[in-house]
Every structure is written in structure tokens, then in C-alpha cells.
Short mmCIF file of C-alpha atoms in Angstrom, two decimals:
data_model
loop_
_atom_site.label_atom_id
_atom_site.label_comp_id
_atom_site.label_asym_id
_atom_site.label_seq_id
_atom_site.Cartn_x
_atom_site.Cartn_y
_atom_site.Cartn_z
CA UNK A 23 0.00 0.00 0.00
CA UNK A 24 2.00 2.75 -1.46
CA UNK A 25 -0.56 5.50 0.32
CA UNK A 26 1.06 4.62 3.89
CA UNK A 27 4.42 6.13 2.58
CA UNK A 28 2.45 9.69 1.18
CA UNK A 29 3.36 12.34 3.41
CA UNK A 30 -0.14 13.83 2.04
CA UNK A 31 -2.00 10.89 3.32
CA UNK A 32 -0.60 11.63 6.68
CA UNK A 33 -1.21 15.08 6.46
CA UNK A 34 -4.50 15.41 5.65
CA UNK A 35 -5.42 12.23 7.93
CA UNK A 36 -3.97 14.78 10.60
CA UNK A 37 -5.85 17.75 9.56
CA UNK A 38 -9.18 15.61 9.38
CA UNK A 39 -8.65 14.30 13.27
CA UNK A 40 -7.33 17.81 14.04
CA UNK A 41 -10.58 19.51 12.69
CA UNK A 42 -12.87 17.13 14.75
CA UNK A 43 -10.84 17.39 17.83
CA UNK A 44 -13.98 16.95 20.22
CA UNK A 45 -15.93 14.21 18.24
CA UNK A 46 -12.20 12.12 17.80
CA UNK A 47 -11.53 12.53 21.87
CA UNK A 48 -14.50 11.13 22.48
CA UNK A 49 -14.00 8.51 19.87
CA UNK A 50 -11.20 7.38 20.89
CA UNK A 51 -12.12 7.35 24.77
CA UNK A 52 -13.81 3.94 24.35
CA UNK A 53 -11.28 1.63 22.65
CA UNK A 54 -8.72 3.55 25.24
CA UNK A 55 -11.00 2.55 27.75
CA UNK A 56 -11.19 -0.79 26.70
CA UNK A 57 -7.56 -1.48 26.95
CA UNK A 58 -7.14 0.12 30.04
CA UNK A 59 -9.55 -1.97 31.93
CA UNK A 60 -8.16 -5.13 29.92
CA UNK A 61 -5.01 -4.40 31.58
CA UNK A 62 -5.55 -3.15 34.61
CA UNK A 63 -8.23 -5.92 35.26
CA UNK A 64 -5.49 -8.76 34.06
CA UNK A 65 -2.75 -7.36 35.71
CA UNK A 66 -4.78 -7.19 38.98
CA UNK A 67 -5.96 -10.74 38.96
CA UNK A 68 -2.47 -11.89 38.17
CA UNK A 69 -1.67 -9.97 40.93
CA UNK A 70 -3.72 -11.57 43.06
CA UNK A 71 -2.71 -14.98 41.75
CA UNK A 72 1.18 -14.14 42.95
CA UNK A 73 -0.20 -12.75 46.24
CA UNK A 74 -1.48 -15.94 46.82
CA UNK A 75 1.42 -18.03 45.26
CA UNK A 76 3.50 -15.74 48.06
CA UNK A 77 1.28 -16.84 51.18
CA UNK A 78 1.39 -20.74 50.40
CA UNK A 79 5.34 -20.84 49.21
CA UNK A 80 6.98 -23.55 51.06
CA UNK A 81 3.46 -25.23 51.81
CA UNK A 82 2.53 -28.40 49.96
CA UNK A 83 -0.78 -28.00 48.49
CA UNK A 84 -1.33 -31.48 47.57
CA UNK A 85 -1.58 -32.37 51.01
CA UNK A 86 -4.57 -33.95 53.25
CA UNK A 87 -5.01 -33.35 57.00
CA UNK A 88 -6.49 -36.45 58.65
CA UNK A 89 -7.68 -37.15 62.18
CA UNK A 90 -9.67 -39.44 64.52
CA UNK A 91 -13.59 -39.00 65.23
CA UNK A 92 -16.26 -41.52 66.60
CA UNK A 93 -17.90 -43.95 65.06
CA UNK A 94 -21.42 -43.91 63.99
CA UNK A 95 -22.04 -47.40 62.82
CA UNK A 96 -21.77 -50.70 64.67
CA UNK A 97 -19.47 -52.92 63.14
CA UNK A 98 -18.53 -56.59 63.66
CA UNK A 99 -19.55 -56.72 66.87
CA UNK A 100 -18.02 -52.86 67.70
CA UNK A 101 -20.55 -50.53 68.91
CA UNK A 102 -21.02 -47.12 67.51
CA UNK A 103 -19.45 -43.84 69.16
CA UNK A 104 -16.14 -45.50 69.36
CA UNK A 105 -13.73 -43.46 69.68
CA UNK A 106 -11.18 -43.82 67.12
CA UNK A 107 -7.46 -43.17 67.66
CA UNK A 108 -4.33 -42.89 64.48
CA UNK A 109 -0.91 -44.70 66.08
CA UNK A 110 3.06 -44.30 64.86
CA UNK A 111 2.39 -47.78 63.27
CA UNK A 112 -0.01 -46.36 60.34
CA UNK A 113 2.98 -44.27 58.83
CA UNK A 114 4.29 -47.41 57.52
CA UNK A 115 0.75 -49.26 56.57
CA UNK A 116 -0.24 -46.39 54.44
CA UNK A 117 2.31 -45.61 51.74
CA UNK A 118 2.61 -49.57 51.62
CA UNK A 119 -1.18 -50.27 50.57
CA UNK A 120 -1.16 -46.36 48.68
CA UNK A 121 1.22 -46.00 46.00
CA UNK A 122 0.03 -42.51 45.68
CA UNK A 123 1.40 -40.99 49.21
CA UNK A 124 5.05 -39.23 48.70
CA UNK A 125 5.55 -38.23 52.44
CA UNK A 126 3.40 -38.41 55.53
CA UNK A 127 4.13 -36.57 58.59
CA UNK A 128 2.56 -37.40 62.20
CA UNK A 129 1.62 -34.72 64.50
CA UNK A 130 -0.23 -33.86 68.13
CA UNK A 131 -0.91 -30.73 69.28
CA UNK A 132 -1.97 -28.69 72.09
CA UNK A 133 -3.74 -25.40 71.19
CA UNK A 134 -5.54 -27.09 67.91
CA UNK A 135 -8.22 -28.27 66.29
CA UNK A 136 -10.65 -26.92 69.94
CA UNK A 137 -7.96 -28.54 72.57
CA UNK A 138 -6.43 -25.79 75.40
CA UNK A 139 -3.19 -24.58 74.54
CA UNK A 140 -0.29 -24.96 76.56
CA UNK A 141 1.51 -22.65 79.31
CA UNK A 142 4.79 -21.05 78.51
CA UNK A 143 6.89 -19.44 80.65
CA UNK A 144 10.24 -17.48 81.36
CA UNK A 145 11.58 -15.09 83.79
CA UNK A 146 8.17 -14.55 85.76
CA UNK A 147 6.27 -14.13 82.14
CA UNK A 148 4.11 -16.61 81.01
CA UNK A 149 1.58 -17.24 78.29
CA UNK A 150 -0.41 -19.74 76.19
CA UNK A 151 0.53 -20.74 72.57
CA UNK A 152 0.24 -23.85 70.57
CA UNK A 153 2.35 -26.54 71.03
CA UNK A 154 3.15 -29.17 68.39
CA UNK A 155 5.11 -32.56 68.39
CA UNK A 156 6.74 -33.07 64.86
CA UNK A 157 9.05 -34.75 63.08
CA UNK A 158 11.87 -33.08 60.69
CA UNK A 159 9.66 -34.53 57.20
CA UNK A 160 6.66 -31.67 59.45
CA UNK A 161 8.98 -28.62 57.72
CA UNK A 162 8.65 -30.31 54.23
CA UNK A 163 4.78 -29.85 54.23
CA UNK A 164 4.97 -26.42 56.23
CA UNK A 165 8.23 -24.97 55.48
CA UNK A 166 9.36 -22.10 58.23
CA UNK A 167 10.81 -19.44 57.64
CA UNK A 168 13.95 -19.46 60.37
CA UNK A 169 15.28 -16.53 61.99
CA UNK A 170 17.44 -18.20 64.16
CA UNK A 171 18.51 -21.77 64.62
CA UNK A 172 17.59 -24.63 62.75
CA UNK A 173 14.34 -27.02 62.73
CA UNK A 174 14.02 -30.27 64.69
CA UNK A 175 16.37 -33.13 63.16
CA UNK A 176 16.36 -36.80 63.16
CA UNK A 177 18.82 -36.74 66.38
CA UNK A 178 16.26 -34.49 68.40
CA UNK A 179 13.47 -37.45 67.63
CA UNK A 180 15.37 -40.01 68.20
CA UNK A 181 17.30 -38.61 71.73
CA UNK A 182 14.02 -37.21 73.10
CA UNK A 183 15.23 -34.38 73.28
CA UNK A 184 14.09 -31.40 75.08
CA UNK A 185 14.66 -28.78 72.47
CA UNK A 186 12.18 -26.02 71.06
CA UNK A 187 11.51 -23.93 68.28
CA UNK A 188 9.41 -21.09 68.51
CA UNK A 189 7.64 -18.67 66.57
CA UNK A 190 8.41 -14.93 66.51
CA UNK A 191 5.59 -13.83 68.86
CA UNK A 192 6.98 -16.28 72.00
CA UNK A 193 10.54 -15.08 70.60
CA UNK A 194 9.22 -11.59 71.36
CA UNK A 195 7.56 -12.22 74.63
CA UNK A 196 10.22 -14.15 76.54
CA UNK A 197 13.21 -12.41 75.11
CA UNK A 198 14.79 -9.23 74.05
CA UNK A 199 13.61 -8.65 70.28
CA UNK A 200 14.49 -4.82 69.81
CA UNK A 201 17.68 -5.89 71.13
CA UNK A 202 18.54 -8.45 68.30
CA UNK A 203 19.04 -11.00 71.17
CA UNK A 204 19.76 -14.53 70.05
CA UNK A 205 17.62 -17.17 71.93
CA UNK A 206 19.71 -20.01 70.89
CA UNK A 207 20.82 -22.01 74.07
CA UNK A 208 18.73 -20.31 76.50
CA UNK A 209 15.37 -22.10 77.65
CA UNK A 210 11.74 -21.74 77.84
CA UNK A 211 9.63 -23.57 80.24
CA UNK A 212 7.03 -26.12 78.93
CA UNK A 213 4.59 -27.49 81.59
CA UNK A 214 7.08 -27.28 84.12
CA UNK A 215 9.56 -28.65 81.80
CA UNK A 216 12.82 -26.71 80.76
CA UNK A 217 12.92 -26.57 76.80
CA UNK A 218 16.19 -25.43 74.90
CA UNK A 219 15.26 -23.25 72.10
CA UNK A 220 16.97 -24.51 68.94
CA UNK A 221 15.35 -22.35 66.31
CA UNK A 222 12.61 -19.31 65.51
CA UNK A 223 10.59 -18.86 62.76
CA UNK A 224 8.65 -15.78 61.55
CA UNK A 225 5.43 -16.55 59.50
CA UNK A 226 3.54 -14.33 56.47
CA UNK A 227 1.09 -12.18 57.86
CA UNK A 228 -1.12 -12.76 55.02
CA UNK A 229 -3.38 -15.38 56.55
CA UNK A 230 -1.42 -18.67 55.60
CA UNK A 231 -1.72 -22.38 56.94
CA UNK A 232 0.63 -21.08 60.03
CA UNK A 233 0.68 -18.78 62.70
CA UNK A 234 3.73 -17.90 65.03
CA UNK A 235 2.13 -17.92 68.00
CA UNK A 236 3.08 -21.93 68.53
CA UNK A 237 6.02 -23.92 69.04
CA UNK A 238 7.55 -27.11 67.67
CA UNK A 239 8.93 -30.00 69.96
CA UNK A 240 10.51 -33.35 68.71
CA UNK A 241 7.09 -35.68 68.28
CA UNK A 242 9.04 -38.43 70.98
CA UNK A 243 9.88 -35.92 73.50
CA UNK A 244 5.83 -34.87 72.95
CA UNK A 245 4.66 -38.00 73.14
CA UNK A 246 6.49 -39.06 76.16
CA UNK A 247 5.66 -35.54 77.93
CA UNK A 248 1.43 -36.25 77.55
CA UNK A 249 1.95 -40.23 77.82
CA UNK A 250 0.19 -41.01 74.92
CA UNK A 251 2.84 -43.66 73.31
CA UNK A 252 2.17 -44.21 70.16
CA UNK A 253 -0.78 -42.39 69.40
CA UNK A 254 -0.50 -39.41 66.98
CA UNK A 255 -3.06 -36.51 66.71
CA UNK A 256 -3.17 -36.54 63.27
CA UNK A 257 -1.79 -36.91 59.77
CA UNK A 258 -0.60 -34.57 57.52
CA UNK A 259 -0.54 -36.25 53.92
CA UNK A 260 1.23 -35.24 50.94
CA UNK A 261 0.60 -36.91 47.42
CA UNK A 262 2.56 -37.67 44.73
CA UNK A 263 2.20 -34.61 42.40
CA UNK A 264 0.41 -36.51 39.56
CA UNK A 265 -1.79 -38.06 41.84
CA UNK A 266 -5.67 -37.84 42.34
CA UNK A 267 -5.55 -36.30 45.24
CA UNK A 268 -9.64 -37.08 46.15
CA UNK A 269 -8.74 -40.57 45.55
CA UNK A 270 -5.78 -40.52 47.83
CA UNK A 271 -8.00 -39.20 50.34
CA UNK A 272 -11.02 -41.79 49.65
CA UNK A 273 -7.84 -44.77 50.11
CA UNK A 274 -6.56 -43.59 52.80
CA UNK A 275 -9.76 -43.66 54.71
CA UNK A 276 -10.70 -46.94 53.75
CA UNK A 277 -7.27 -48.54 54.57
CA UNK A 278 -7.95 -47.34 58.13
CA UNK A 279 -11.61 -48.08 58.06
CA UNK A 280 -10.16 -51.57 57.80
CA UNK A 281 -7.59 -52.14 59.51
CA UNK A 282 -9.76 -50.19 62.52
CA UNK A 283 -12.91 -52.55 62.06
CA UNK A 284 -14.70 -49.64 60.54
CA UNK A 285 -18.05 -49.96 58.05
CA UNK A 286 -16.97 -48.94 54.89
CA UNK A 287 -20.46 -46.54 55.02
CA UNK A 288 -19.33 -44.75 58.43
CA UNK A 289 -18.09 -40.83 57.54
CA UNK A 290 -17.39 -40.27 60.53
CA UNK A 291 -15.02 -42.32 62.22
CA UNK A 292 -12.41 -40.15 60.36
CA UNK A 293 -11.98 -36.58 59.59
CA UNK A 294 -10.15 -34.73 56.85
CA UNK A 295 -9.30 -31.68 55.06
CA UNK A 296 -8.50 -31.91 51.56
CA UNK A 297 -5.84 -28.15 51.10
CA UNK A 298 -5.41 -29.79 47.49
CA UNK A 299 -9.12 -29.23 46.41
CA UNK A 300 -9.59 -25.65 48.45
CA UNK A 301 -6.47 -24.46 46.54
CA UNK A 302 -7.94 -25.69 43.21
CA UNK A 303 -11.19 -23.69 44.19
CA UNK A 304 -8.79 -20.99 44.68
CA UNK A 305 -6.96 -21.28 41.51
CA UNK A 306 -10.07 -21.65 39.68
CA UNK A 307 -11.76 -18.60 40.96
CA UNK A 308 -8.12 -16.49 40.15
CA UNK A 309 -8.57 -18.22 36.43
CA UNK A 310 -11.96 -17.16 36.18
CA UNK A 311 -11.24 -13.56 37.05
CA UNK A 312 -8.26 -14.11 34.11
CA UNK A 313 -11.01 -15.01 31.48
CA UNK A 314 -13.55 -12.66 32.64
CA UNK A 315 -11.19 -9.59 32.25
CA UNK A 316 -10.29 -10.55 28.90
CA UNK A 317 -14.00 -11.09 27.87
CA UNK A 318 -14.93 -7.66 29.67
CA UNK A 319 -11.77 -5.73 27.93
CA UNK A 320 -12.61 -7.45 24.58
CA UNK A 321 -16.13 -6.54 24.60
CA UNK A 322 -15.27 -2.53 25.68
CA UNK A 323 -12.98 -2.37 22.69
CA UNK A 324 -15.42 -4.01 20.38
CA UNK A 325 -17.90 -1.29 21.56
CA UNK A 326 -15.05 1.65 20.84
CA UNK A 327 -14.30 -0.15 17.87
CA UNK A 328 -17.84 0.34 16.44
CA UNK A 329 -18.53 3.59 18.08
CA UNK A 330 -14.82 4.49 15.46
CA UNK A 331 -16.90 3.14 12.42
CA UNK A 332 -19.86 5.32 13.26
CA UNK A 333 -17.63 8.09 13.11
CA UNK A 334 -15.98 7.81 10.32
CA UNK A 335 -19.19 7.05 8.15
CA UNK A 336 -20.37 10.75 9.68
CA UNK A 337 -17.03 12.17 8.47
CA UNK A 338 -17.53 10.01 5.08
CA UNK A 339 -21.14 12.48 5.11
CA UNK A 340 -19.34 15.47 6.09
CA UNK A 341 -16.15 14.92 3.59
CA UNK A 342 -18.46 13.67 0.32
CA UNK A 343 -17.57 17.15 -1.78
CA UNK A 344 -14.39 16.21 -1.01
CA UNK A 345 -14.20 13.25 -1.98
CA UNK A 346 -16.03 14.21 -5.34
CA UNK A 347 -12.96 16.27 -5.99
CA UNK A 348 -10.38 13.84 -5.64
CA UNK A 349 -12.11 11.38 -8.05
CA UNK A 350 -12.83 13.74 -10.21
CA UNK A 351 -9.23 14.75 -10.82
CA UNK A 352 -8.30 11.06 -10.81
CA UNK A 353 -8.13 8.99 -7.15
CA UNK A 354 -8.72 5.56 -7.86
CA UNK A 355 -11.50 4.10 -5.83
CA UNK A 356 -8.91 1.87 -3.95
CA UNK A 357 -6.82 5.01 -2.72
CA UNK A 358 -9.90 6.25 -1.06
CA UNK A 359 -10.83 3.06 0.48
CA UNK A 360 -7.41 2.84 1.68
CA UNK A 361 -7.46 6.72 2.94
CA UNK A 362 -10.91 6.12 5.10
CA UNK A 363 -9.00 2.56 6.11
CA UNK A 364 -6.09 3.95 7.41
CA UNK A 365 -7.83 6.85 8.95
CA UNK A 366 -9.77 3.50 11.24
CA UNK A 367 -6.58 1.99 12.08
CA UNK A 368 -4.94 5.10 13.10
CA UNK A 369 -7.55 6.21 15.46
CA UNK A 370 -7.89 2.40 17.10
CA UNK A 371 -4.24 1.68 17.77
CA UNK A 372 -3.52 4.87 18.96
CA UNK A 373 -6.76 4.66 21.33
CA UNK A 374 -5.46 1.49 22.48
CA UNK A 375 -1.27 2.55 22.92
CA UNK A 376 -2.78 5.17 25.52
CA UNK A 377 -5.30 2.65 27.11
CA UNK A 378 -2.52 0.67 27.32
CA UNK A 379 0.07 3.11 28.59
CA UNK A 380 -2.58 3.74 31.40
CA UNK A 381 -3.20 0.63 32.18
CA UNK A 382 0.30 0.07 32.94
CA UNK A 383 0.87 3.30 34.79
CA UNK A 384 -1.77 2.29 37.40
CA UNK A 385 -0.05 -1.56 37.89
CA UNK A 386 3.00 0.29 38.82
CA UNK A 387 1.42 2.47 41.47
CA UNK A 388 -0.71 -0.33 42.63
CA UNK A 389 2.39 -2.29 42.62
CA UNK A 390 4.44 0.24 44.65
CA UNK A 391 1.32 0.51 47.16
CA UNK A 392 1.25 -2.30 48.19
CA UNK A 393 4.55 -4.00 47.63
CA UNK A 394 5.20 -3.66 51.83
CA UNK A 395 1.74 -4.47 52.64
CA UNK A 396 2.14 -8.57 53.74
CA UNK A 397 -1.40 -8.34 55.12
CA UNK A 398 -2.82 -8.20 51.78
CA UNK A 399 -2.76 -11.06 49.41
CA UNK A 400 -1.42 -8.82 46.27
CA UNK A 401 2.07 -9.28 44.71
CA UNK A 402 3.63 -8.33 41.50
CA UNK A 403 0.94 -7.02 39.33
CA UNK A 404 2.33 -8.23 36.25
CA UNK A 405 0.48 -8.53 32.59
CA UNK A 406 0.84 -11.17 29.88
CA UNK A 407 2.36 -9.32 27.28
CA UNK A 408 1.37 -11.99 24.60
CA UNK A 409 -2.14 -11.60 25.60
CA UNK A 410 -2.13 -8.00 25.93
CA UNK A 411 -0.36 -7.63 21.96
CA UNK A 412 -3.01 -9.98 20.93
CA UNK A 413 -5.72 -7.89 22.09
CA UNK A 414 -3.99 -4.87 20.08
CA UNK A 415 -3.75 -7.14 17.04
CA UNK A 416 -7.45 -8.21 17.19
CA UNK A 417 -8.49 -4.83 18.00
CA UNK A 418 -6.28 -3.65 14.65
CA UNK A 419 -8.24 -6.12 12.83
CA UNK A 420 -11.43 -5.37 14.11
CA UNK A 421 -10.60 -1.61 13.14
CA UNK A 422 -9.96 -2.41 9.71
CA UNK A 423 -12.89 -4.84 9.31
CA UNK A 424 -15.86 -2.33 10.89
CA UNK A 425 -13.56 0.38 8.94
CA UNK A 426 -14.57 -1.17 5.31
CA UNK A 427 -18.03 0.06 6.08
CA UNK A 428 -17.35 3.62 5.52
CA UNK A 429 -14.72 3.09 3.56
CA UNK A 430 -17.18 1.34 0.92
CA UNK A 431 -19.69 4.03 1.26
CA UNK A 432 -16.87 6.44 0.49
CA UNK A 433 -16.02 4.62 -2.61
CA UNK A 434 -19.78 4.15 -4.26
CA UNK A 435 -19.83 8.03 -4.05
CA UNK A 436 -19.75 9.39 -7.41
CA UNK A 437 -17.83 12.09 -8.65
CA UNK A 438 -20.61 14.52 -9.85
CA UNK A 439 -23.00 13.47 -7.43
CA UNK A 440 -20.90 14.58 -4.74
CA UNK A 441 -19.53 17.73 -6.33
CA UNK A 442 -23.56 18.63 -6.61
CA UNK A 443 -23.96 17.87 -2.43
CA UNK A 444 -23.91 21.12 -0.26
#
């Protein structure tokens, strides 16, 4: 198309745009629009979609939380309401009979799940937090963040050890935080029991799976402290990460169901929480927002891209003398086709370079916002820059498509007719 290289077909598409400064504004104000939300909108929900990446980092998601109930069914000669108990020796039944399971990782816990917490105390100050037996594979499904120390090893389990790691509010109540001073060594007292503290972690404070108001013991030196041998609170489960992870959950139940002289059709001898399908929910919802932005952008742009073609067939009305002129002292039909064309396409991707532009603008101060705010689940606002060139593209196309309709009524005009038009 030699017209794009004319210096006169940029002049006088200037001079048209420049003489309809008010009507072309408002033009191009809804592609621009359009863009702008398609951006912002996608750049927000993928901002959302990091936050939340950034609150479950070093958390399996494709794990299951199982516990203990009562039964509700008699069963080979077992009453119902029997109270149901998990034991040390199930850690080695389950991955055996569930090819599924990668890891599992036994727990009890005071200050969970409705029990009373525990009482700390140091130096005349004492409190109540959450206290957890666990053993080193615990930090694999939950990872924590350390600020001092180290996590419980295989040597802590095995010793019995009586060693501690704490989260950052016990850190800050039983020792000298503004100071910097290092807890390592020094001891906190656990139901009358002196605990070295080995390690402290700090936790997001955007609502994740853990909360540093609790504390971490070897799951022996637990287990010996309450008496309860081999019995374990409950199971945290991790699957294999192409495994069904409703399945796993369905197995696992039944393997106990049997071994504990369970009816297959009692739901409530054990309990569970399946994090795999909530985060799925999760990730589905954040997809969802995805699609809807693009079909909410695409559809504003569509709209500006029509409300462009109405505009130019009123300037096709306003410009028919001229028009007249030019065929009359010789413009093919195709160079005015290609004029009114170009005119489209100017108008649309320079409507959507400025939505665009905007659109980015307000990520980065949304970005900046909140880049130090951990209490909201928002991080990174970034946008798909395939996606976001596509849309231009389209929306190019789009212009040049809804553009042939005044660009054909421009051509059919004939010379004298429109020379005779006022």
C-alpha cells in the first residue's frame, strides 16, 4: 500500500482528526477505555494470583489433614461412638497399601483443632501458645521461615530431646527482640519442663496455613511428655504430584476403616481436610477472574471499535464534496478506500497505545502501594504481554474490518453526485 508512505496521506489524515478534535476525543475514549480496563483488570488478577502463590510458598498444596472422630455405625460386633485413635504404626501401613502418598508426617498438638493450649513461661512471664510434636519430614509440608537456629532433626526425635523452636511472637515475649538477642541455648519452660530453644521462625502475615504464635517440639519428646505412646493426633498427607488427590483421600480412609474394624459406610469415624481441592477452588476462581477480564476488555474495545466506524461514516457524510474532488481529478477508488481505512486503524491503535500506557501506569502504582503491605494477598501485578499484543492485534483487525463500512460508502460516491452535495 504505497498511500502509507504519502506524506499527504498523513497530512491530511492529521488535519481531518485535528478539525474534529472533540468528536475524535470522544471517539477514541472507548477503545482507550477498553484497553485500560483489559489491563488493569489482568494485571490485577495476576496480581492476586502471585499474592497468593507468596502466602502458600513452602506449603505443599497437595496435602490432606487427617484425624480421629467416633464412630457412627456398629461394626462386627463394635458398637457405635467408638472413639477412634491414628498410632506411629499407620505411617508405615499407608504408603505400603497407597502407591500414591510421597511423604506423611505425624503430629499432636496442644492449642488445635478446639484442645487448650499450653503454658509457657520465662523469667516470671508466662503465656499460652500452641504446642506441636513433629518430626523433621513436618517442615517439608509447612516450610518455616527461620530466623534463628535450625528445625528439629532426626537426632532431636530419636534422643528425646528437650529442644524447642518457637515462633516470633513467644521469641518476642520471653526475650529481648528490639535488642537483636539470640535465643539459641537459653530455655523456655514447657509445663514445668525446661525446653532449649533450637530455632525461631517468623510466619507471612497474610493469613497462611501457620501462625507464630506456637512452638515445635521433637514428636518423641511430645509423646512421652502427655503419655500417649504411640498415638499421633493426626496426619498430615502429601501426594505424589500426579496423583488424584480425592482418591488418595477416599484410600486412605478406607485402609484405616479396615484395619480399625470400621463400616466402609461410616463418615465419621475419620476426619479430613482436603488443602489440594480448596487451593484448586482458589486457583479456579483467580482463572476465572483471568477469562472474565479478557471477555470484559474485549467486549469494551469491540464497543469503541464500532462507536470508530460510526464516526468515520459521519465524516464520510461530512467529507463527500471532497471526496467528489479527488475522483474527479483522478483517485482511484482503492486510494480512497485505503485513505478512510487507514484513517480506522490510526484512530484504534492509537486509542489502544494510551489505554494501554494507562493501564500500565496504574499496575506500577498499585504495585508500589502495596509492595510492603504482607497483610494483603497482592504481589507483582504483572500482565501477559502476549495476551495484551493480541488484544492490540485483534483490536487492529477489528478496526480495519468495521472500517470497510465507511470506507465502501466512500467509494460508491460518485464524482458529480458529490460535487452537486452542499
Amino acid at each position: 500500500m504505497n498511500i502509507i508512505f504519502k506524506i499527504d496521506t498523513w497530512q491530511e489524515i492529521y488535519h481531518s482528526l485535528r478539525n474534529n478534535k472533540l468528536r475524535t476525543f470522544l471517539t477514541m475514549i472507548g477503545v482507550g477505555w477498553g484497553m485500560f480496563l483489559f489491563v488493569a483488570l489482568l494485571g490485577a488478577a495476576k496480581g492476586m494470583e502471585n499474592g497468593f502463590d507468596k502466602v502458600f510458598s513452602g506449603f505443599a498444596t497437595n496435602s490432606i489433614f487427617l484425624w480421629a472422630q467416633n464412630t457412627t455405625i456398629p461394626y462386627n460386633g463394635f458398637p457405635k461412638g467408638r472413639k477412634m485413635d491414628l498410632h506411629l504404626s499407620d505411617l508405615e501401613l499407608l504408603p505400603k497399601k497407597i502407591r500414591q502418598i510421597d511423604y506423611i508426617s505425624p503430629q499432636s498438638a496442644r492449642g488445635k483443632f478446639g484442645s487448650p493450649g499450653e503454658t509457657f513461661s520465662r523469667n516470671g512471664k508466662s503465656a499460652t501458645y500452641t504446642l506441636t510434636g513433629d518430626l523433621p519430614v513436618g517442615n517439608k509440608i509447612s516450610e518455616k521461615k527461620l530466623i534463628f537456629g535450625r528445625y528439629i532433626n532426626d537426632a532431636d526425635v530419636s534422643g528425646n530431646k528437650n529442644v524447642i523452636v518457637i515462633g516470633e511472637e513467644v521469641y518476642k515475649n520471653f526475650f529481648e527482640a528490639k535488642k537483636n538477642e539470640d535465643p539459641i541455648g537459653k530455655s523456655v519452660n514447657v509445663k514445668g519442663t525446661f525446653f532449649n530453644v533450637i530455632g525461631v521462625y517468623r510466619v507471612k502475615k497474610t493469613g497462611g496455613p501457620d501462625n507464630d504464635q506456637s512452638a515445635f517440639i521433637p514428636f518423641s519428646t511430645y509423646s512421652k511428655m502427655y503419655n500417649e505412646g504411640d498415638k499421633v493426633g493426626f496426619f498430615a498427607i502429601v501426594s505424589k504430584p500426579d496423583a488424584d488427590l480425592n482418591a488418595v483421600e477416599e484410600n486412605v480412609k478406607s485402609e484405616l476403616k479396615s484395619k480399625y474394624n470400621v463400616s466402609p459406610e461410616d463418615t465419621n469415624a475419620f476426619g479430613s481436610f482436603n488443602l489440594g481441592k480448596e487451593f484448586k477452588k482458589l486457583t479456579g476462581f483467580l482463572t476465572g477472574m483471568q477469562l472474565l477480564t479478557i471477555v470484559v476488555g474485549s467486549l469494551t474495545i469491540l464497543a469503541g471499535v464500532i462507536a470508530i466506524s460510526n464516526i468515520l461514516l459521519i465524516t464520510v457524510t461530512e467529507r463527500t464534496k471532497e471526496i467528489g474532488i479527488r475522483r474527479a481529478l483522478g483517485a482511484k477508488p482503492a486510494e480512497v478506500r485505503n485513505q478512510i481505512l487507514l484513517e480506522s486503524v490510526v484512530i484504534t491503535l492509537t486509542s489502544g497505545i494510551l489505554g494501554f500506557i494507562a493501564g500500565t501506569f496504574l499496575l506500577m502504582i498499585v504495585d508500589m502501594l502495596t509492595k510492603n503491605q504482607d497483610k494483603f494477598p497482592f504481589y507483582n501485578p504483572t500482565i501477559n504481554y502476549v495476551q495484551v499484543f493480541g488484544a492490540m492485534a485483534i483490536m487492529v483487525i477489528l478496526g480495519l474490518l468495521i472500517g470497510m463500512i465507511p470506507a465502501q460508502r466512500a467509494v460508491r460516491i460518485r464524482p458529480i453526485e458529490a460535487l452537486r452535495s452542499e
